[in-house]
Amino acid sequence: MDRPAAPPPSPGGFPAGFFDRYDDEPDGTFYEPLRLVTHIDDGAIAAVGQLYTELGLTGAVLDLMSSWVSHFEQPPEALTVLGLNADELARNPDATAVVVHDLNAEPHLPFGDATFDAATCCVSVDYLVRPVEVFADVARVLRPGGLFVCTFSNRCFPTKAVRGWLANDDRGRLAIVDAYFEQSGGFDRAVLAHRNPGARGDPLYAAWAARRAG
Ligand SMILES: C[S@@+](CC[C@H](N)C(=O)[O-])C[C@H]1O[C@@H](n2cnc3c(N)ncnc32)[C@H](O)[C@@H]1O
């Protein structure tokens, strides 16, 4: 896919207020109720799983901002799921390890360097208020060449999404995630894709990049 022509973030930074949210309460409060739901429709979920298969996400994988489903067609050998709701995470059938951790309170991940072969983040990158720090730390915990795959649609919890995300359209959002990868300094150039063009239901967009070698 062509890169969006007019990325919304200014070079080297984001406009004032970009990461403000309507609901600035601690995220643990909003995510405390058990939500055993899916946030995108079956076609978009299938597109996520197909992408993971196509990219060969195997080995030790970290699913960030996870819940009771991780959408793999074929679960990896080891899947660490990190999110806010312990009960949802405990119900994830593919998980081999569960970590409750608030990335907005602490962007530093509780894992050692080069722990994972790949990382994923499905329909959640819009909730990060310190995304560049999180992306930089994802690079740290990935092995060189390991992929970080972010997928999203056009749906969200609007009170919890950052203002810059809500102010943009889908192409602008791809540019936002592209900027997160680039500004983190830890990744090769991201690939940006609309994964289910023509779908009648939820669109599914993806941005992924390999952890820079060395
Ligand atoms: C829209 S749901 C998506 C869940 C899952 N990734 C999926 O594909 O269905 C958003 C998820 O992000 C997690 N989350 C939201 N804010 C978070 C934060 N500050 N730190 C870690 N996880 C967070 C929530 O626990 C919730 O499960």
mmCIF file of C-alpha atoms and ligand atoms in Angstrom:
data_model
loop_
_atom_site.group_PDB
_atom_site.id
_atom_site.type_symbol
_atom_site.label_atom_id
_atom_site.label_comp_id
_atom_site.label_asym_id
_atom_site.label_seq_id
_atom_site.Cartn_x
_atom_site.Cartn_y
_atom_site.Cartn_z
ATOM 1 C CA MET A 1 0.000 0.000 0.000
ATOM 2 C CA ASP A 2 1.224 3.537 -0.752
ATOM 3 C CA ARG A 3 2.253 5.535 2.247
ATOM 4 C CA PRO A 4 -0.424 8.065 3.235
ATOM 5 C CA ALA A 5 0.415 11.426 1.688
ATOM 6 C CA ALA A 6 -0.065 13.654 4.696
ATOM 7 C CA PRO A 7 0.965 12.047 7.959
ATOM 8 C CA PRO A 8 -0.742 13.887 10.801
ATOM 9 C CA PRO A 9 2.118 13.844 13.312
ATOM 10 C CA SER A 10 4.583 16.655 12.787
ATOM 11 C CA PRO A 11 8.157 15.525 12.120
ATOM 12 C CA GLY A 12 9.863 14.561 15.328
ATOM 13 C CA GLY A 13 6.788 14.921 17.477
ATOM 14 C CA PHE A 14 3.067 15.125 17.866
ATOM 15 C CA PRO A 15 0.872 18.192 18.259
ATOM 16 C CA ALA A 16 -0.009 19.375 21.758
ATOM 17 C CA GLY A 17 -2.978 17.446 23.089
ATOM 18 C CA PHE A 18 -2.509 14.533 20.681
ATOM 19 C CA PHE A 19 -2.394 12.018 23.540
ATOM 20 C CA ASP A 20 -5.149 13.558 25.664
ATOM 21 C CA ARG A 21 -8.192 11.370 26.365
ATOM 22 C CA TYR A 22 -11.738 12.159 27.405
ATOM 23 C CA ASP A 23 -11.520 9.560 30.187
ATOM 24 C CA ASP A 24 -8.265 10.116 31.994
ATOM 25 C CA GLU A 25 -9.086 7.827 34.912
ATOM 26 C CA PRO A 26 -6.625 4.946 35.491
ATOM 27 C CA ASP A 27 -7.197 2.360 32.749
ATOM 28 C CA GLY A 28 -7.663 -0.424 35.278
ATOM 29 C CA THR A 29 -10.997 1.106 36.279
ATOM 30 C CA PHE A 30 -12.425 1.111 32.751
ATOM 31 C CA TYR A 31 -11.209 -2.419 31.996
ATOM 32 C CA GLU A 32 -12.251 -3.949 35.326
ATOM 33 C CA PRO A 33 -15.614 -5.396 34.080
ATOM 34 C CA LEU A 34 -15.249 -8.751 32.374
ATOM 35 C CA ARG A 35 -15.819 -8.322 28.622
ATOM 36 C CA LEU A 36 -15.873 -11.696 26.876
ATOM 37 C CA VAL A 37 -16.652 -10.042 23.569
ATOM 38 C CA THR A 38 -14.939 -9.552 20.237
ATOM 39 C CA HIS A 39 -14.176 -6.003 19.183
ATOM 40 C CA ILE A 40 -14.204 -6.585 15.413
ATOM 41 C CA ASP A 41 -16.363 -8.848 13.254
ATOM 42 C CA ASP A 42 -15.530 -12.384 12.140
ATOM 43 C CA GLY A 43 -14.131 -11.298 8.772
ATOM 44 C CA ALA A 44 -11.723 -8.838 10.356
ATOM 45 C CA ILE A 45 -10.708 -11.427 12.972
ATOM 46 C CA ALA A 46 -9.988 -13.889 10.164
ATOM 47 C CA ALA A 47 -7.846 -11.246 8.457
ATOM 48 C CA VAL A 48 -5.792 -10.875 11.642
ATOM 49 C CA GLY A 49 -5.208 -14.627 11.889
ATOM 50 C CA GLN A 50 -4.316 -14.895 8.206
ATOM 51 C CA LEU A 51 -1.775 -12.101 8.577
ATOM 52 C CA TYR A 52 -0.140 -13.793 11.577
ATOM 53 C CA THR A 53 0.093 -17.041 9.594
ATOM 54 C CA GLU A 54 1.421 -15.270 6.506
ATOM 55 C CA LEU A 55 4.097 -13.518 8.566
ATOM 56 C CA GLY A 56 5.057 -16.782 10.248
ATOM 57 C CA LEU A 57 4.582 -15.681 13.849
ATOM 58 C CA THR A 58 5.869 -18.690 15.756
ATOM 59 C CA GLY A 59 8.089 -19.426 18.729
ATOM 60 C CA ALA A 60 7.785 -17.153 21.737
ATOM 61 C CA VAL A 61 5.211 -14.433 21.039
ATOM 62 C CA LEU A 62 4.028 -11.500 23.177
ATOM 63 C CA ASP A 63 0.420 -10.364 22.652
ATOM 64 C CA LEU A 64 0.171 -6.824 24.016
ATOM 65 C CA MET A 65 -3.104 -5.329 25.256
ATOM 66 C CA SER A 66 -4.581 -8.779 25.098
ATOM 67 C CA SER A 67 -7.768 -10.352 26.318
ATOM 68 C CA TRP A 68 -9.479 -13.744 26.115
ATOM 69 C CA VAL A 69 -8.702 -14.157 22.387
ATOM 70 C CA SER A 70 -5.497 -13.585 20.428
ATOM 71 C CA HIS A 71 -6.756 -14.518 16.932
ATOM 72 C CA PHE A 72 -3.979 -16.922 15.859
ATOM 73 C CA GLU A 73 -4.977 -19.556 13.314
ATOM 74 C CA GLN A 74 -2.170 -21.686 14.712
ATOM 75 C CA PRO A 75 -1.111 -20.671 18.230
ATOM 76 C CA PRO A 76 2.623 -20.138 18.699
ATOM 77 C CA GLU A 77 4.652 -22.473 20.890
ATOM 78 C CA ALA A 78 4.611 -19.959 23.749
ATOM 79 C CA LEU A 79 2.205 -17.033 23.975
ATOM 80 C CA THR A 80 2.548 -14.424 26.705
ATOM 81 C CA VAL A 81 -0.586 -12.310 26.962
ATOM 82 C CA LEU A 82 -0.288 -8.876 28.604
ATOM 83 C CA GLY A 83 -3.306 -6.767 29.441
ATOM 84 C CA LEU A 84 -5.346 -5.245 32.230
ATOM 85 C CA ASN A 85 -8.085 -7.738 33.021
ATOM 86 C CA ALA A 86 -6.736 -10.854 34.756
ATOM 87 C CA ASP A 87 -10.005 -12.795 34.372
ATOM 88 C CA GLU A 88 -10.147 -12.191 30.618
ATOM 89 C CA LEU A 89 -6.485 -13.114 30.165
ATOM 90 C CA ALA A 90 -6.933 -16.303 32.218
ATOM 91 C CA ARG A 91 -9.583 -17.435 29.706
ATOM 92 C CA ASN A 92 -7.296 -17.049 26.683
ATOM 93 C CA PRO A 93 -6.915 -20.649 25.427
ATOM 94 C CA ASP A 94 -3.670 -19.943 23.563
ATOM 95 C CA ALA A 95 -1.879 -18.264 26.460
ATOM 96 C CA THR A 96 1.031 -19.981 28.148
ATOM 97 C CA ALA A 97 1.775 -17.013 30.427
ATOM 98 C CA VAL A 98 -0.343 -14.122 31.709
ATOM 99 C CA VAL A 99 0.902 -10.698 32.770
ATOM 100 C CA VAL A 100 -1.294 -7.903 34.124
ATOM 101 C CA HIS A 101 0.464 -4.629 33.359
ATOM 102 C CA ASP A 102 -0.690 -1.073 32.632
ATOM 103 C CA LEU A 103 1.327 0.236 29.675
ATOM 104 C CA ASN A 104 0.094 3.779 30.174
ATOM 105 C CA ALA A 105 1.265 3.842 33.782
ATOM 106 C CA GLU A 106 4.529 2.039 32.963
ATOM 107 C CA PRO A 107 5.629 1.710 29.314
ATOM 108 C CA HIS A 108 8.640 -0.372 30.339
ATOM 109 C CA LEU A 109 7.841 -4.054 29.779
ATOM 110 C CA PRO A 110 8.563 -6.553 32.582
ATOM 111 C CA PHE A 111 10.678 -8.828 30.371
ATOM 112 C CA GLY A 112 14.351 -9.222 29.643
ATOM 113 C CA ASP A 113 16.084 -8.133 26.459
ATOM 114 C CA ALA A 114 15.488 -10.288 23.357
ATOM 115 C CA THR A 115 12.929 -12.528 25.069
ATOM 116 C CA PHE A 116 10.427 -12.844 22.192
ATOM 117 C CA ASP A 117 10.426 -13.889 18.533
ATOM 118 C CA ALA A 118 7.445 -11.676 17.691
ATOM 119 C CA ALA A 119 4.914 -9.329 19.255
ATOM 120 C CA THR A 120 1.341 -8.412 18.384
ATOM 121 C CA CYS A 121 -1.150 -5.728 19.377
ATOM 122 C CA CYS A 122 -4.697 -6.079 18.058
ATOM 123 C CA VAL A 123 -7.229 -3.230 18.009
ATOM 124 C CA SER A 124 -5.598 -1.484 20.964
ATOM 125 C CA VAL A 125 -2.730 0.753 19.833
ATOM 126 C CA ASP A 126 -5.142 3.706 19.885
ATOM 127 C CA TYR A 127 -5.300 3.583 23.696
ATOM 128 C CA LEU A 128 -1.584 4.169 24.277
ATOM 129 C CA VAL A 129 -0.674 7.574 25.698
ATOM 130 C CA ARG A 130 3.110 6.918 25.581
ATOM 131 C CA PRO A 131 3.284 4.764 22.440
ATOM 132 C CA VAL A 132 6.794 5.686 21.332
ATOM 133 C CA GLU A 133 8.181 4.522 24.683
ATOM 134 C CA VAL A 134 6.144 1.316 24.447
ATOM 135 C CA PHE A 135 7.307 0.632 20.869
ATOM 136 C CA ALA A 136 10.926 1.255 21.897
ATOM 137 C CA ASP A 137 10.561 -1.244 24.721
ATOM 138 C CA VAL A 138 8.877 -3.783 22.439
ATOM 139 C CA ALA A 139 12.002 -3.520 20.257
ATOM 140 C CA ARG A 140 14.130 -4.191 23.334
ATOM 141 C CA VAL A 141 12.294 -7.410 24.248
ATOM 142 C CA LEU A 142 12.269 -8.686 20.638
ATOM 143 C CA ARG A 143 15.080 -10.670 19.128
ATOM 144 C CA PRO A 144 16.752 -8.948 16.134
ATOM 145 C CA GLY A 145 14.530 -9.422 13.091
ATOM 146 C CA GLY A 146 11.487 -10.190 15.230
ATOM 147 C CA LEU A 147 8.254 -8.640 13.983
ATOM 148 C CA PHE A 148 5.900 -6.337 15.870
ATOM 149 C CA VAL A 149 2.473 -6.505 14.229
ATOM 150 C CA CYS A 150 -0.189 -3.888 15.030
ATOM 151 C CA THR A 151 -3.680 -4.340 13.639
ATOM 152 C CA PHE A 152 -6.671 -2.044 13.970
ATOM 153 C CA SER A 153 -10.078 -1.274 12.545
ATOM 154 C CA ASN A 154 -12.309 1.803 12.672
ATOM 155 C CA ARG A 155 -13.938 0.894 15.978
ATOM 156 C CA CYS A 156 -12.785 1.779 19.477
ATOM 157 C CA PHE A 157 -13.798 2.847 22.950
ATOM 158 C CA PRO A 158 -13.788 6.570 22.085
ATOM 159 C CA THR A 159 -13.441 7.838 25.643
ATOM 160 C CA LYS A 160 -10.216 5.832 26.013
ATOM 161 C CA ALA A 161 -8.631 6.450 22.587
ATOM 162 C CA VAL A 162 -6.174 9.332 22.291
ATOM 163 C CA ARG A 163 -7.470 12.511 20.709
ATOM 164 C CA GLY A 164 -5.040 12.374 17.761
ATOM 165 C CA TRP A 165 -6.383 8.949 16.802
ATOM 166 C CA LEU A 166 -10.008 10.076 16.930
ATOM 167 C CA ALA A 167 -9.190 13.136 14.823
ATOM 168 C CA ASN A 168 -7.842 11.049 11.946
ATOM 169 C CA ASP A 169 -9.247 8.747 9.280
ATOM 170 C CA ASP A 170 -7.990 5.233 8.569
ATOM 171 C CA ARG A 171 -5.109 6.351 6.342
ATOM 172 C CA GLY A 172 -4.074 8.892 8.917
ATOM 173 C CA ARG A 173 -4.099 6.177 11.566
ATOM 174 C CA LEU A 174 -1.744 4.054 9.493
ATOM 175 C CA ALA A 175 0.532 7.086 9.348
ATOM 176 C CA ILE A 176 0.291 7.443 13.127
ATOM 177 C CA VAL A 177 1.389 3.856 13.753
ATOM 178 C CA ASP A 178 4.118 4.267 11.134
ATOM 179 C CA ALA A 179 5.362 7.291 13.101
ATOM 180 C CA TYR A 180 5.329 5.312 16.352
ATOM 181 C CA PHE A 181 7.570 2.686 14.759
ATOM 182 C CA GLU A 182 9.894 5.262 13.249
ATOM 183 C CA GLN A 183 10.191 7.464 16.325
ATOM 184 C CA SER A 184 10.866 4.508 18.595
ATOM 185 C CA GLY A 185 14.180 4.058 16.789
ATOM 186 C CA GLY A 186 14.051 0.297 17.229
ATOM 187 C CA PHE A 187 12.561 -0.930 13.970
ATOM 188 C CA ASP A 188 13.180 -1.130 10.246
ATOM 189 C CA ARG A 189 10.690 0.741 8.048
ATOM 190 C CA ALA A 190 7.147 -0.443 8.698
ATOM 191 C CA VAL A 191 4.895 -2.120 6.165
ATOM 192 C CA LEU A 192 1.419 -0.567 6.043
ATOM 193 C CA ALA A 193 -1.536 -2.497 4.648
ATOM 194 C CA HIS A 194 -5.306 -2.596 4.312
ATOM 195 C CA ARG A 195 -5.762 -6.335 4.769
ATOM 196 C CA ASN A 196 -9.381 -6.825 3.702
ATOM 197 C CA PRO A 197 -10.216 -4.294 0.979
ATOM 198 C CA GLY A 198 -13.772 -4.703 -0.250
ATOM 199 C CA ALA A 199 -14.941 -6.308 2.969
ATOM 200 C CA ARG A 200 -18.518 -5.373 3.786
ATOM 201 C CA GLY A 201 -17.894 -5.459 7.505
ATOM 202 C CA ASP A 202 -15.128 -4.033 9.658
ATOM 203 C CA PRO A 203 -11.994 -2.936 7.787
ATOM 204 C CA LEU A 204 -8.725 -4.376 9.015
ATOM 205 C CA TYR A 205 -5.517 -2.392 8.770
ATOM 206 C CA ALA A 206 -2.049 -3.521 9.760
ATOM 207 C CA ALA A 207 1.347 -1.978 10.335
ATOM 208 C CA TRP A 208 4.295 -4.206 11.061
ATOM 209 C CA ALA A 209 8.051 -3.883 11.232
ATOM 210 C CA ALA A 210 11.097 -5.938 12.109
ATOM 211 C CA ARG A 211 13.202 -5.156 15.120
ATOM 212 C CA ARG A 212 16.348 -3.519 13.817
ATOM 213 C CA ALA A 213 19.417 -5.729 13.897
ATOM 214 C CA GLY A 214 22.313 -4.757 16.129
HETATM 215 C C1 LIG B 1 -10.384 -3.356 22.479
HETATM 216 S S1 LIG B 1 -9.693 -4.477 23.628
HETATM 217 C C2 LIG B 1 -8.750 -5.556 22.570
HETATM 218 C C3 LIG B 1 -8.435 -6.873 23.204
HETATM 219 C C4 LIG B 1 -7.724 -7.869 22.286
HETATM 220 N N1 LIG B 1 -6.429 -7.377 21.882
HETATM 221 C C5 LIG B 1 -8.564 -8.251 21.090
HETATM 222 O O1 LIG B 1 -8.052 -8.284 19.976
HETATM 223 O O2 LIG B 1 -9.739 -8.550 21.269
HETATM 224 C C6 LIG B 1 -8.473 -3.477 24.405
HETATM 225 C C7 LIG B 1 -7.579 -4.221 25.352
HETATM 226 O O3 LIG B 1 -6.470 -3.393 25.699
HETATM 227 C C8 LIG B 1 -6.150 -3.609 27.033
HETATM 228 N N2 LIG B 1 -5.592 -2.363 27.543
HETATM 229 C C9 LIG B 1 -6.209 -1.153 27.516
HETATM 230 N N3 LIG B 1 -5.446 -0.223 28.097
HETATM 231 C C10 LIG B 1 -4.318 -0.859 28.504
HETATM 232 C C11 LIG B 1 -3.159 -0.439 29.175
HETATM 233 N N4 LIG B 1 -3.017 0.833 29.596
HETATM 234 N N5 LIG B 1 -2.190 -1.359 29.433
HETATM 235 C C12 LIG B 1 -2.338 -2.641 29.036
HETATM 236 N N6 LIG B 1 -3.420 -3.105 28.398
HETATM 237 C C13 LIG B 1 -4.405 -2.221 28.134
HETATM 238 C C14 LIG B 1 -7.448 -3.985 27.732
HETATM 239 O O4 LIG B 1 -7.215 -4.835 28.823
HETATM 240 C C15 LIG B 1 -8.248 -4.650 26.633
HETATM 241 O O5 LIG B 1 -8.206 -6.030 26.749
#
